[in-house]
Short mmCIF file of C-alpha atoms and ligand atoms in Angstrom, two decimals:
data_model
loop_
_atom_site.label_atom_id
_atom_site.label_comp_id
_atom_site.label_asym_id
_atom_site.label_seq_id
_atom_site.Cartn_x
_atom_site.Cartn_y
_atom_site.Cartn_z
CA UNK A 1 -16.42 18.70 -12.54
CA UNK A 2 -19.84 17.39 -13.22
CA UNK A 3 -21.40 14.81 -11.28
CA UNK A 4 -21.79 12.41 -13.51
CA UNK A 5 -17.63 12.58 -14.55
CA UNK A 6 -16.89 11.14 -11.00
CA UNK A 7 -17.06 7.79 -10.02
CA UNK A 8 -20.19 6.83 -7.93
CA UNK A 9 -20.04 7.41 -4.05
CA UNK A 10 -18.66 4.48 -2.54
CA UNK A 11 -17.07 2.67 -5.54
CA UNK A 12 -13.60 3.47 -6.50
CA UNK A 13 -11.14 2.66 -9.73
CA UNK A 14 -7.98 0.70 -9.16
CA UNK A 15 -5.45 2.22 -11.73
CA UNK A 16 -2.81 0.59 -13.55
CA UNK A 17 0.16 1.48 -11.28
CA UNK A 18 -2.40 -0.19 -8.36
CA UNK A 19 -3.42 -3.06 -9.90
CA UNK A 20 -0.62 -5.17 -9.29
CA UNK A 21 -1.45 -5.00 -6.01
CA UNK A 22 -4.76 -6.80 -6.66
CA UNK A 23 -3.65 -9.29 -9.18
CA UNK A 24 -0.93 -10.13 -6.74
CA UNK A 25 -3.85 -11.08 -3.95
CA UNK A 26 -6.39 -12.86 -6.48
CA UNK A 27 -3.68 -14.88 -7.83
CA UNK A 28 -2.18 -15.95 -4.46
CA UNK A 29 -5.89 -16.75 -3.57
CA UNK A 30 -6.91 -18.79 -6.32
CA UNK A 31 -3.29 -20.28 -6.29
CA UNK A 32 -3.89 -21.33 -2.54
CA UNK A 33 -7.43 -22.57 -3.06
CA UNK A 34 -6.07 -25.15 -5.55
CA UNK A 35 -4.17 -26.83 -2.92
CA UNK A 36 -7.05 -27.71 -0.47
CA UNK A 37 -8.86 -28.76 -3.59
CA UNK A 38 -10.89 -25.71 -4.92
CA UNK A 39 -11.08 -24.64 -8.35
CA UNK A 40 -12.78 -21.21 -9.45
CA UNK A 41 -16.64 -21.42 -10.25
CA UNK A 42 -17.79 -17.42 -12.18
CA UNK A 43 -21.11 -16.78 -12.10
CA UNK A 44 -23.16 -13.56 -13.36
CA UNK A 45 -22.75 -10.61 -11.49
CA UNK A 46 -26.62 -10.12 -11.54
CA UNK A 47 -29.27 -13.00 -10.49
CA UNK A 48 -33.32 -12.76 -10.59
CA UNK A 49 -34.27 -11.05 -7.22
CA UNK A 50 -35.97 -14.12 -5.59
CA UNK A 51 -32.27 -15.83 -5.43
CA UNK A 52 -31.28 -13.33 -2.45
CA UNK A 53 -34.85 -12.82 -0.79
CA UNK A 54 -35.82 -15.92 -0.69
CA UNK A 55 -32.15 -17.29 0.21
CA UNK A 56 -30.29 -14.34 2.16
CA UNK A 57 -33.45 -13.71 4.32
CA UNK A 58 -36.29 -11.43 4.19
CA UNK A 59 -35.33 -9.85 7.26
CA UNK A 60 -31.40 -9.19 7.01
CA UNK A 61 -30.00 -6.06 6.56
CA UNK A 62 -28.58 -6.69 3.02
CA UNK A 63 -32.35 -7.49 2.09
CA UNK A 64 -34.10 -5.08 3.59
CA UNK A 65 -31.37 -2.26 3.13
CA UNK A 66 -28.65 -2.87 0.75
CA UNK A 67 -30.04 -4.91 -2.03
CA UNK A 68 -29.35 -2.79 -5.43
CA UNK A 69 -32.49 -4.06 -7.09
CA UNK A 70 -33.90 -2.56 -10.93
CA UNK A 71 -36.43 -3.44 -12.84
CA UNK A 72 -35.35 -4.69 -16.22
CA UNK A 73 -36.64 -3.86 -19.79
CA UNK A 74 -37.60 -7.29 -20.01
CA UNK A 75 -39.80 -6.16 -16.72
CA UNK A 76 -38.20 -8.65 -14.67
CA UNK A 77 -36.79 -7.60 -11.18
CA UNK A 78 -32.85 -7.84 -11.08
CA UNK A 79 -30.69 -7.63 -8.08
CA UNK A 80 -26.58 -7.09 -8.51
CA UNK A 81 -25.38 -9.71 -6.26
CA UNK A 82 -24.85 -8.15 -2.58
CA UNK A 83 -23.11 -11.88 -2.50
CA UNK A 84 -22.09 -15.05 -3.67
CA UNK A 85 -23.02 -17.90 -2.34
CA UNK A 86 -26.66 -17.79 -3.12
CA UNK A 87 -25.91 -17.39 -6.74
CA UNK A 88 -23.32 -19.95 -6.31
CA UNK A 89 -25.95 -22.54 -5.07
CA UNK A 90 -28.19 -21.80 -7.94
CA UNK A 91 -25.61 -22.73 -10.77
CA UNK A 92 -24.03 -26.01 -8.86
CA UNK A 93 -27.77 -27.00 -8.76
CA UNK A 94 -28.60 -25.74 -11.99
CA UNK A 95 -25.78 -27.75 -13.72
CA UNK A 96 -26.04 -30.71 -12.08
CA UNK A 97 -22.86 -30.48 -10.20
CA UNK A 98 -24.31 -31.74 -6.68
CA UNK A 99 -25.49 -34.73 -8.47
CA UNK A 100 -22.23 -36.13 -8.68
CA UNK A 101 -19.01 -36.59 -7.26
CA UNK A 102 -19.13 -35.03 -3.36
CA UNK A 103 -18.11 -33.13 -1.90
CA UNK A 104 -17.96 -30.45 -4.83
CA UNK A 105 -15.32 -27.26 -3.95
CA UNK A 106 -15.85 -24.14 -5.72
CA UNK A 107 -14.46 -20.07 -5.26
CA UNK A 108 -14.71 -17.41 -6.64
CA UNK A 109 -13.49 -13.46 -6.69
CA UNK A 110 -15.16 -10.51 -8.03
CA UNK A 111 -17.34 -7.29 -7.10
CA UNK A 112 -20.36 -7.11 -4.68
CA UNK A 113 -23.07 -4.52 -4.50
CA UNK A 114 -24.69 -3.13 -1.29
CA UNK A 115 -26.20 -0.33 -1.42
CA UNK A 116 -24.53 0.93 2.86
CA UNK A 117 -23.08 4.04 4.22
CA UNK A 118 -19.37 4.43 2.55
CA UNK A 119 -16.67 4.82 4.90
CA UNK A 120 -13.71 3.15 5.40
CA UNK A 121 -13.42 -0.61 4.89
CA UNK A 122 -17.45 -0.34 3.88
CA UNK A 123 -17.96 0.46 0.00
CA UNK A 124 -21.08 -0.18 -2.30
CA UNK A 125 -18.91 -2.09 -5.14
CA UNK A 126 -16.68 -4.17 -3.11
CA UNK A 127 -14.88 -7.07 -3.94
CA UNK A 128 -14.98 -10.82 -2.01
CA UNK A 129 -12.82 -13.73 -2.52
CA UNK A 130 -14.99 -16.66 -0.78
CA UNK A 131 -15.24 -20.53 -1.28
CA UNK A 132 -18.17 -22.96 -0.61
CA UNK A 133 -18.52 -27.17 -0.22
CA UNK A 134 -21.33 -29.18 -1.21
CA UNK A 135 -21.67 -32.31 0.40
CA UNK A 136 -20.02 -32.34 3.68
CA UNK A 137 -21.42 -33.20 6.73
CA UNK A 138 -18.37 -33.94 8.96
CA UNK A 139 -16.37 -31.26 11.80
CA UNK A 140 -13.48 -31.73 9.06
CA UNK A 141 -15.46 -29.99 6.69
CA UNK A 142 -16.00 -26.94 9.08
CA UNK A 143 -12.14 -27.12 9.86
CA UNK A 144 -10.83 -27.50 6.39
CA UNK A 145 -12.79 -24.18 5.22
CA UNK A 146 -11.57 -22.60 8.35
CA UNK A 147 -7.92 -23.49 7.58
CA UNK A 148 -8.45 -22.78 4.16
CA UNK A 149 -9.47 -18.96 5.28
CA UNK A 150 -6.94 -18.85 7.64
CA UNK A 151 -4.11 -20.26 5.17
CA UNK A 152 -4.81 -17.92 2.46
CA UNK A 153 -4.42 -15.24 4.61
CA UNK A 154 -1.26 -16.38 5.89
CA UNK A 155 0.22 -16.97 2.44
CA UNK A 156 -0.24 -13.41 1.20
CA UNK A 157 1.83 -12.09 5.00
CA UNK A 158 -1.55 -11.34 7.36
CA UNK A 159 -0.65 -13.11 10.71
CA UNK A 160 -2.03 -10.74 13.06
CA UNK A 161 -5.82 -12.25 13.05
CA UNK A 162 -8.07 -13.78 16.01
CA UNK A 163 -10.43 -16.37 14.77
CA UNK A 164 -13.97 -16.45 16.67
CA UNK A 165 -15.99 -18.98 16.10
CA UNK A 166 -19.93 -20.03 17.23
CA UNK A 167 -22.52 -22.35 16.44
CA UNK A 168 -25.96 -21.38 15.88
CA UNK A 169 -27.36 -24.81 15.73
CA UNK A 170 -30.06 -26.57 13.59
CA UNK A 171 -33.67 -25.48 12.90
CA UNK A 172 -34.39 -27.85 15.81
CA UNK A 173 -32.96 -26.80 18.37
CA UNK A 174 -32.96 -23.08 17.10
CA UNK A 175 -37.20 -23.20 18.10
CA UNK A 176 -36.45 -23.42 21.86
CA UNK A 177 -33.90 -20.13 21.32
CA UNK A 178 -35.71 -18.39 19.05
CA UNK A 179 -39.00 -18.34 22.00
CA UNK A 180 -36.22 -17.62 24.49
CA UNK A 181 -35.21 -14.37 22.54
CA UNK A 182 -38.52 -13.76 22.00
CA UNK A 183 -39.61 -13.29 25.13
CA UNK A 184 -36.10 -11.30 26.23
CA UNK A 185 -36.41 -8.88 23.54
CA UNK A 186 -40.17 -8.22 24.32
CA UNK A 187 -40.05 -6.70 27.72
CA UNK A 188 -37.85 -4.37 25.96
CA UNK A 189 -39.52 -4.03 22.73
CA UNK A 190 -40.55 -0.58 23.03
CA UNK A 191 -36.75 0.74 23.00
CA UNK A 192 -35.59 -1.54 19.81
CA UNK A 193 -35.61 0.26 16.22
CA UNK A 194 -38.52 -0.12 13.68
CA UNK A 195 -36.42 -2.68 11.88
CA UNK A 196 -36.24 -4.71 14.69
CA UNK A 197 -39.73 -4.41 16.15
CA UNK A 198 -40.70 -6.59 13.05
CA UNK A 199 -38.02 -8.97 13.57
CA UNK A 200 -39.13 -9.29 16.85
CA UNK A 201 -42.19 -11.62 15.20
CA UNK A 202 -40.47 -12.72 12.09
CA UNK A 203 -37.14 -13.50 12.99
CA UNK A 204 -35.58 -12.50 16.40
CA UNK A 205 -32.44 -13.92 16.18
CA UNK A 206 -32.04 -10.94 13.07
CA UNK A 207 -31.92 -8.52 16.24
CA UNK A 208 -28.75 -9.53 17.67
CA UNK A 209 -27.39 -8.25 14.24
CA UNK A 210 -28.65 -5.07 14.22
CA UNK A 211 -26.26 -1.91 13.72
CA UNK A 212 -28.48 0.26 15.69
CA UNK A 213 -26.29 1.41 18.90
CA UNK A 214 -29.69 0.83 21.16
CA UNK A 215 -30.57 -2.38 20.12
CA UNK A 216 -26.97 -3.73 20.43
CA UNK A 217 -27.02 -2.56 24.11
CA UNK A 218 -30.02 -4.38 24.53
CA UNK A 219 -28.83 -7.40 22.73
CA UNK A 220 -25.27 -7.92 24.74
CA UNK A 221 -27.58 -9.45 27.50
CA UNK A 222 -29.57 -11.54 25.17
CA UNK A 223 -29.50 -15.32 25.54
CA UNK A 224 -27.26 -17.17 23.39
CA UNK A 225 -27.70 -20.32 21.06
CA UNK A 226 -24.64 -22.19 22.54
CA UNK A 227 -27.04 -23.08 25.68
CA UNK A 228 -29.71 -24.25 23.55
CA UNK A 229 -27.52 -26.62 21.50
CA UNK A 230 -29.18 -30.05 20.92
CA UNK A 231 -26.52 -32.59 21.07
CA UNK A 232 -26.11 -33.14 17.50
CA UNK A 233 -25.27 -29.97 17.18
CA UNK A 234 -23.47 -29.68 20.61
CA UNK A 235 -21.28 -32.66 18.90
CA UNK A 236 -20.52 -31.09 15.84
CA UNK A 237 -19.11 -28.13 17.65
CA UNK A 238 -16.71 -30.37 19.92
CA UNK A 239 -15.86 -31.96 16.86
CA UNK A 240 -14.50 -28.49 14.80
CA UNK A 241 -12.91 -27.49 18.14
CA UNK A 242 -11.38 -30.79 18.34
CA UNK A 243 -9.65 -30.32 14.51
CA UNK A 244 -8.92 -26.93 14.90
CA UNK A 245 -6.73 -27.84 18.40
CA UNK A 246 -5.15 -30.82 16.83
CA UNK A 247 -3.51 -28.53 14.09
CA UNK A 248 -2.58 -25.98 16.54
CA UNK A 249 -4.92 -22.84 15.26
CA UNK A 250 -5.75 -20.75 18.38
CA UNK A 251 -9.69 -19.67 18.55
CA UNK A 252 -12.04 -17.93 20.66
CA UNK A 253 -15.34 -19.21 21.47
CA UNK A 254 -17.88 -16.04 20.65
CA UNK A 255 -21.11 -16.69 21.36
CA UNK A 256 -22.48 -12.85 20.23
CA UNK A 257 -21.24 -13.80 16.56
CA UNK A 258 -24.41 -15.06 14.62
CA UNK A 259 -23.55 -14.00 11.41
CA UNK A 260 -25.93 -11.19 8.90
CA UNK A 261 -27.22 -14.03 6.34
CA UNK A 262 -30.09 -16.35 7.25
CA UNK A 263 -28.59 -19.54 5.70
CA UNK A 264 -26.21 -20.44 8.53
CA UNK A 265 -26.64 -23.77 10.41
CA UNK A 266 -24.10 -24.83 12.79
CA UNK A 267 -20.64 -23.50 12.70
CA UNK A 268 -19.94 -19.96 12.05
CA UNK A 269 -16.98 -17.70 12.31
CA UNK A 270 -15.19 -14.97 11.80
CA UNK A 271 -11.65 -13.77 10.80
CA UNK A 272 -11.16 -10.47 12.52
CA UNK A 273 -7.84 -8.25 12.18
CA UNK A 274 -6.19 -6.28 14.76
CA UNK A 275 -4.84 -3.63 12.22
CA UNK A 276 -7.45 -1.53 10.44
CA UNK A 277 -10.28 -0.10 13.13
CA UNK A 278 -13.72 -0.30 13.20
CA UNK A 279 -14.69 -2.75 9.93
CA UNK A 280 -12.36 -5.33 11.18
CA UNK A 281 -13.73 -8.23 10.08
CA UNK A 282 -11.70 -9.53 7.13
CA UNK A 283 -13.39 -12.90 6.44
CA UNK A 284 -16.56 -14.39 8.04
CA UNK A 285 -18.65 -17.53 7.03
CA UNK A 286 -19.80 -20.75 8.20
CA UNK A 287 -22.19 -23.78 7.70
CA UNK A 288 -25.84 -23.59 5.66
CA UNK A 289 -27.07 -27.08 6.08
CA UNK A 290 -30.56 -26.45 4.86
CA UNK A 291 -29.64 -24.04 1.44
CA UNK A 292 -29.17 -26.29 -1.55
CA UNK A 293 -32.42 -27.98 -0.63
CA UNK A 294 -34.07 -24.90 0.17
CA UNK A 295 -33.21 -23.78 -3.12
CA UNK A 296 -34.38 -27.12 -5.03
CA UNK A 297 -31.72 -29.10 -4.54
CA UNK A 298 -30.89 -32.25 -3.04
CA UNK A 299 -30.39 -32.01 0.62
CA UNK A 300 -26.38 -31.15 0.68
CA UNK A 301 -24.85 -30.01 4.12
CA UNK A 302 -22.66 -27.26 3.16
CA UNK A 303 -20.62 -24.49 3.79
CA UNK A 304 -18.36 -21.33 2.83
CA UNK A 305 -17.11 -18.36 3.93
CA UNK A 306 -16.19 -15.12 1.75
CA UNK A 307 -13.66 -12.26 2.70
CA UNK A 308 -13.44 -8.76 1.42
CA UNK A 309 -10.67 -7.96 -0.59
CA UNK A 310 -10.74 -3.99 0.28
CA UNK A 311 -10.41 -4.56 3.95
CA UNK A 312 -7.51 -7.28 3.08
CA UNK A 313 -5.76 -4.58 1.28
CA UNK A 314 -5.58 -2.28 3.71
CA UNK A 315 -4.48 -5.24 6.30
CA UNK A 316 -1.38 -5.28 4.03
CA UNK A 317 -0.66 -1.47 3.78
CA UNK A 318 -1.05 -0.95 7.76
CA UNK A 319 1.25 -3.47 8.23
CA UNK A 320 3.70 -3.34 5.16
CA UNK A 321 3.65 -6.80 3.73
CA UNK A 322 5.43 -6.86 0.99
CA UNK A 323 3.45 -6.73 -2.70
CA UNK A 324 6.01 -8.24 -5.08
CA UNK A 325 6.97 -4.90 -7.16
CA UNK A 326 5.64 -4.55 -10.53
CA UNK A 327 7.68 -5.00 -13.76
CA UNK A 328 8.86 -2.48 -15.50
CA UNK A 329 9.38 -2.75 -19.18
CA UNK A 330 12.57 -4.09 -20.36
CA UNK A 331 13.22 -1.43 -23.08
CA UNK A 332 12.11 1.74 -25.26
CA UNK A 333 13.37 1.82 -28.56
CA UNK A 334 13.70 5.32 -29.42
CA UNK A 335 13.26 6.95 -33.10
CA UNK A 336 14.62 9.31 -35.30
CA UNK A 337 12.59 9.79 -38.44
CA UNK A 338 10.13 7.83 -40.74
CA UNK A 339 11.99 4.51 -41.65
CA UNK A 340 13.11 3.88 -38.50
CA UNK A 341 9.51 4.19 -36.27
CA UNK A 342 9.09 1.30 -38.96
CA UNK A 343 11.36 -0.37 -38.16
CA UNK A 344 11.39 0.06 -34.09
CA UNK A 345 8.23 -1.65 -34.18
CA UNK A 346 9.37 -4.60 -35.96
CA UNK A 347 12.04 -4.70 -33.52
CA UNK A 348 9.62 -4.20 -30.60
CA UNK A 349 7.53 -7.14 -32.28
CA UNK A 350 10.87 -9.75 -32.29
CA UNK A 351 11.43 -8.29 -28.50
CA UNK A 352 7.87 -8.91 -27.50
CA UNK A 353 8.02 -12.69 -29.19
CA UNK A 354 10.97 -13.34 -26.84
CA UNK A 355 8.74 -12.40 -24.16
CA UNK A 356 10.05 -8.88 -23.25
CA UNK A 357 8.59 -5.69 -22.83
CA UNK A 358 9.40 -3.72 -25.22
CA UNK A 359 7.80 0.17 -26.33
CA UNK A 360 8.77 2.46 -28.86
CA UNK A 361 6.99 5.92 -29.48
CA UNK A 362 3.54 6.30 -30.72
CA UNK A 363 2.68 9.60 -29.73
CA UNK A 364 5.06 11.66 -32.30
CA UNK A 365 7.74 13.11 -29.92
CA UNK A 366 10.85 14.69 -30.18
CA UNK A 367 14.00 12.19 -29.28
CA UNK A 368 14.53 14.05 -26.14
CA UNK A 369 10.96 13.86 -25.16
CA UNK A 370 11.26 9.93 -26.00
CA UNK A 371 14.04 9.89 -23.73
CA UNK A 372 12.83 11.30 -20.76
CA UNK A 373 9.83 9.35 -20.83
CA UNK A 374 11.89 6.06 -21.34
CA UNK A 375 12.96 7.59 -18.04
CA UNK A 376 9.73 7.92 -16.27
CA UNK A 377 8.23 4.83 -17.23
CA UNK A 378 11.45 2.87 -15.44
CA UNK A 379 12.78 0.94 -18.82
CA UNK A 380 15.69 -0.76 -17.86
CA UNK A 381 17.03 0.02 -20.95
CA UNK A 382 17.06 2.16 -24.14
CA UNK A 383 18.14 2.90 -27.70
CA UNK A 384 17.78 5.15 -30.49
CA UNK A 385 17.66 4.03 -34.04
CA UNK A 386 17.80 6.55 -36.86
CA UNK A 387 18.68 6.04 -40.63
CA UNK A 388 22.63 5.05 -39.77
CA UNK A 389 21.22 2.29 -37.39
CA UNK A 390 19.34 0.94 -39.83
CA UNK A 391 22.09 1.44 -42.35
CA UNK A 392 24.86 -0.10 -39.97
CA UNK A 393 22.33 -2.88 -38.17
CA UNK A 394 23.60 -2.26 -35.05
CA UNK A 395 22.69 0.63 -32.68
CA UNK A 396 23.81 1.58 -28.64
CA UNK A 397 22.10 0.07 -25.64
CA UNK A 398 21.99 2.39 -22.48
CA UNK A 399 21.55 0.62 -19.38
CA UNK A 400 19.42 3.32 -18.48
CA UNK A 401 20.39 2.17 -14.57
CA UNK A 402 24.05 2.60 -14.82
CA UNK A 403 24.21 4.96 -17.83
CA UNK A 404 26.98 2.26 -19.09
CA UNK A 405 26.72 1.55 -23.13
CA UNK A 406 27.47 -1.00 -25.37
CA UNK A 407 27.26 -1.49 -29.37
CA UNK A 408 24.77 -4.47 -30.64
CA UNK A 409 22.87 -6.02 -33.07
CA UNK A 410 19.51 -5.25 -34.27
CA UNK A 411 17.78 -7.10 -33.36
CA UNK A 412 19.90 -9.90 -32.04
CA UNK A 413 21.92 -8.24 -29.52
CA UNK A 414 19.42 -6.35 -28.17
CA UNK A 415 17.46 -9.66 -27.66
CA UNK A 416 20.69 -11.28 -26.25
CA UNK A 417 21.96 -8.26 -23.82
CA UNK A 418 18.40 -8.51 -22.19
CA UNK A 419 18.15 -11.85 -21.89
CA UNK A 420 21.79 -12.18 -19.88
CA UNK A 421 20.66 -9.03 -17.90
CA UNK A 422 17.14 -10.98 -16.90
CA UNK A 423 19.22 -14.08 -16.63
CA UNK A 424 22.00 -12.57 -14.43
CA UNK A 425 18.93 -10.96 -11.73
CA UNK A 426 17.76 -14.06 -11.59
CA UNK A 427 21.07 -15.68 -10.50
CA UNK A 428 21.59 -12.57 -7.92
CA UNK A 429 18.30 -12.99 -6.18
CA UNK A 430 19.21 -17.18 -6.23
CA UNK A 431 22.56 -15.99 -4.45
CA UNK A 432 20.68 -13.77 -2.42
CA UNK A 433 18.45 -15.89 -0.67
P1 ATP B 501 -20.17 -6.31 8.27
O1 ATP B 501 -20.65 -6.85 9.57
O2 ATP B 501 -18.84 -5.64 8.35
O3 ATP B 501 -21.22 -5.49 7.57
P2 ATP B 501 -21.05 -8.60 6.83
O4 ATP B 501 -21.40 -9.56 7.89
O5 ATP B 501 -22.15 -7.81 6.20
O6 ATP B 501 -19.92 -7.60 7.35
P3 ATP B 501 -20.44 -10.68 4.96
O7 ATP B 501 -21.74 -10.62 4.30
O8 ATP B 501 -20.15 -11.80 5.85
O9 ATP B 501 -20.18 -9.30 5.73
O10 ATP B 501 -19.27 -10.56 3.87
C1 ATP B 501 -17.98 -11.14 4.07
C2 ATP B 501 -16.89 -10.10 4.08
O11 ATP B 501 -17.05 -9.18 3.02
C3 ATP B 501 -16.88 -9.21 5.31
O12 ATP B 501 -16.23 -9.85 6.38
C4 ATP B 501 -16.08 -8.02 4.83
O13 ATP B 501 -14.68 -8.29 4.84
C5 ATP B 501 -16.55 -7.91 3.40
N1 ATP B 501 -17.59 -6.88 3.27
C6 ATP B 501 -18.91 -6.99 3.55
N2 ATP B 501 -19.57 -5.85 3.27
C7 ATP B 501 -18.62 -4.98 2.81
C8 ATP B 501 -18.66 -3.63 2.33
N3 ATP B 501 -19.80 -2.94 2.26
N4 ATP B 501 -17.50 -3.06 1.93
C9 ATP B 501 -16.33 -3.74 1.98
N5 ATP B 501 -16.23 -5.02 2.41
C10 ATP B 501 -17.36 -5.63 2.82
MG1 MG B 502 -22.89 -5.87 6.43
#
């Protein structure tokens, strides 16, 4: 096959007998979001450049690596959004939202672009469900995103996750570390990876980030923030420890987690899975005090955190959560000849106004052919209508489970015999449970 016919390296197509799968996650999501408060904000799926430079960090990874960045024919330099939260700020500034009624709660779900070496649980088109809060200063506000993370994990069946949290303090007390790691990472200097040799003057604390296998060696003796807290920050940090205890969510102090984006303040953490290898982390965020101001806003403490909806997925396959099974269409109304394909879709039409499923043939097949795709597709049930149907107005319903068959209206019965069948499931599973 041609290149070109295949999907790009490190994207891939969800097809419709998978996509219930991901409607089934989104909606739980959004669905849990709602009851802590957070209604979904979309924004475009490409932003002016500046909006991740400047906001993401000159020297991360995503910028300096994994930006997908084009020049438009308007000549203006576009960047698909590697994330969301910078794009995010820019619209609740941009509307006006953080001017009024605090704290504001947005998410959002959708497709992110880094341009990184595919493997598995790392794609270029990947997808995040995330959530951010404007106006928040308080530990509560650390531990309510935190729970909120944590909850909507637990509502779609993921249990088996360690929470690791860190703070990475203020701009303030952040000097003292940064000239700390400065002058640890310089008697090694020679050893760290081009990258990193420039961080090493712009932004050292970028270094403990670093994917290169030497420079993490080096880094796993490098000071760490939590000893340069200043109490401010020291106190915020007892205070999110102090809300996470008093609802009884377990967490591990990790003071090597610092987070890839530039934006954090404070808290940050991370959601990390026991069931799916090396990418492990499902969910990682934290607080970015200084962003909407940064980015010409008032000055908003804030925070969010965003999980990747691949690496959730496969979470649930390892460890066979349930997916609530797709449904299948209630009935194919076979046909036999001209007046009655007519007629099958008016019948289809009356089914699908009831609010069934309800196909009939549009592709010009024999009855037999009809039939055994009736079959494939999993209708629960089937007819055929030819000219004595029509003549009669009544035609035979197969419960295409059973085999067993019964004589009804058209379209009446048919409307009637589905609706008890739907009607007597429903009472089943009630009986059931
Ligand atoms: P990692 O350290 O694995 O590269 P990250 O720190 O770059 O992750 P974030 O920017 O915090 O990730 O994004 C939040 C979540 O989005 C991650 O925890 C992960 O679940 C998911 N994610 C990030 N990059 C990818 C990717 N390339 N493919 C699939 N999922 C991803
Ligand atoms: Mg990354």
């Amino acid at each position: 096959m041609a290149k070109y016919n295949t999907a790009i390296r490190g994207t891939a197509d969800v097809l419709p007998d998978e996509s219930y799968k991901w409607q089934y996650v989104e909606g739980k999501m959004l669905e849990t979001a709602k009851l802590f408060g957070f209604n979904e904000i979309r924004v475009p799926v490409f932003e002016h450049t500046e909006v991740f430079t400047k906001n993401v960090g000159e020297t991360t990874d995503v910028v300096q690596k994994e930006m997908y960045t084009f020049t438009d024919k308007g000549d203006r330099s576009i960047t698909l959004r590697p994330e969301f939260t910078a794009g995010v700020v820019r619209s609740v500034i941009e509307h006006g939202l953080v001017n009024g009624a605090l704290p504001v709660k947005a998410c959002y779900v959708g497709g992110c672009y880094r341009y990184e070496k595919p493997q598995a649980g790392r794609m270029r088109e990947f997808h995040q469900f995330g959530a951010e809060m404007f106006g928040a200063v308080d530990p509560a506000a650390d531990a309510e995103m935190i729970l909120l993370a944590y909850t909507v994990l637990s509502n779609l069946g993921i249990n088996n996750l360690s929470l690791e949290i860190n703070s990475i303090g203020c701009p303030e007390c952040r000097k003292r570390y940064h000239d700390a790691l400065k002058s640890f990472f310089e008697a090694r200097s020679e050893e760290l990876c081009d990258t990193c040799k420039d961080r090493l003057e712009r932004n050292p604390m970028r270094i403990l980030d670093c994917k290169s296998p030497v420079c993490k060696e080096i880094a796993a003796d490098a000071p760490v923030m939590l000893d340069y807290l200043c109490d401010e920050c020291r106190e915020h940090f007892e205070g999110v420890k102090k809300h996470l205890s008093a609802v009884g969510l377990n967490y591990k102090v990790n003071p090597q987690i610092v987070r890839g984006l530039d934006y954090y303040t404070k808290t940050v953490f991370e959601l990390i899975s026991g069931d799916i290898g090396a990418q492990s982390t499902v969910c990682g965020g934290g607080r970015y005090d200084g962003l909407v101001g940064q980015m010409g806003g008032p000055s908003l403490p804030s925070l969010g955190f965003a999980m990747g909806l691949e690496r959730l997925l496969m979470v649930m396959e390892n460890t066979g959560v349930e997916f609530p099974c797709v449904q299948k269409p209630d009935i194919y109304v076979g046909t036999m000849g001209e007046a009655a394909k007519v007629e099958a879709t008016k019948i289809c039409m009356a089914l699908r106004n009831e609010g069934f499923s309800a196909l009939t043939d549009v592709a010009g097949r024999s009855v037999k052919a009809q039939m055994k795709y009736a079959d494939k597709i999993g209708a629960a049930y089937s007819t055929v209508i030819g000219d004595d149907e029509l003549k009669n107005g009544k035609c035979v319903l197969k419960d295409m489970q059973t085999g067993e068959q019964r004589e009804v209206t058209i379209p009446d019965g048919i409307v009637s015999a589905i609706y008890d069948s739907r009607t007597n499931a429903c009472i089943d599973a009630i009986l059931e449970a």
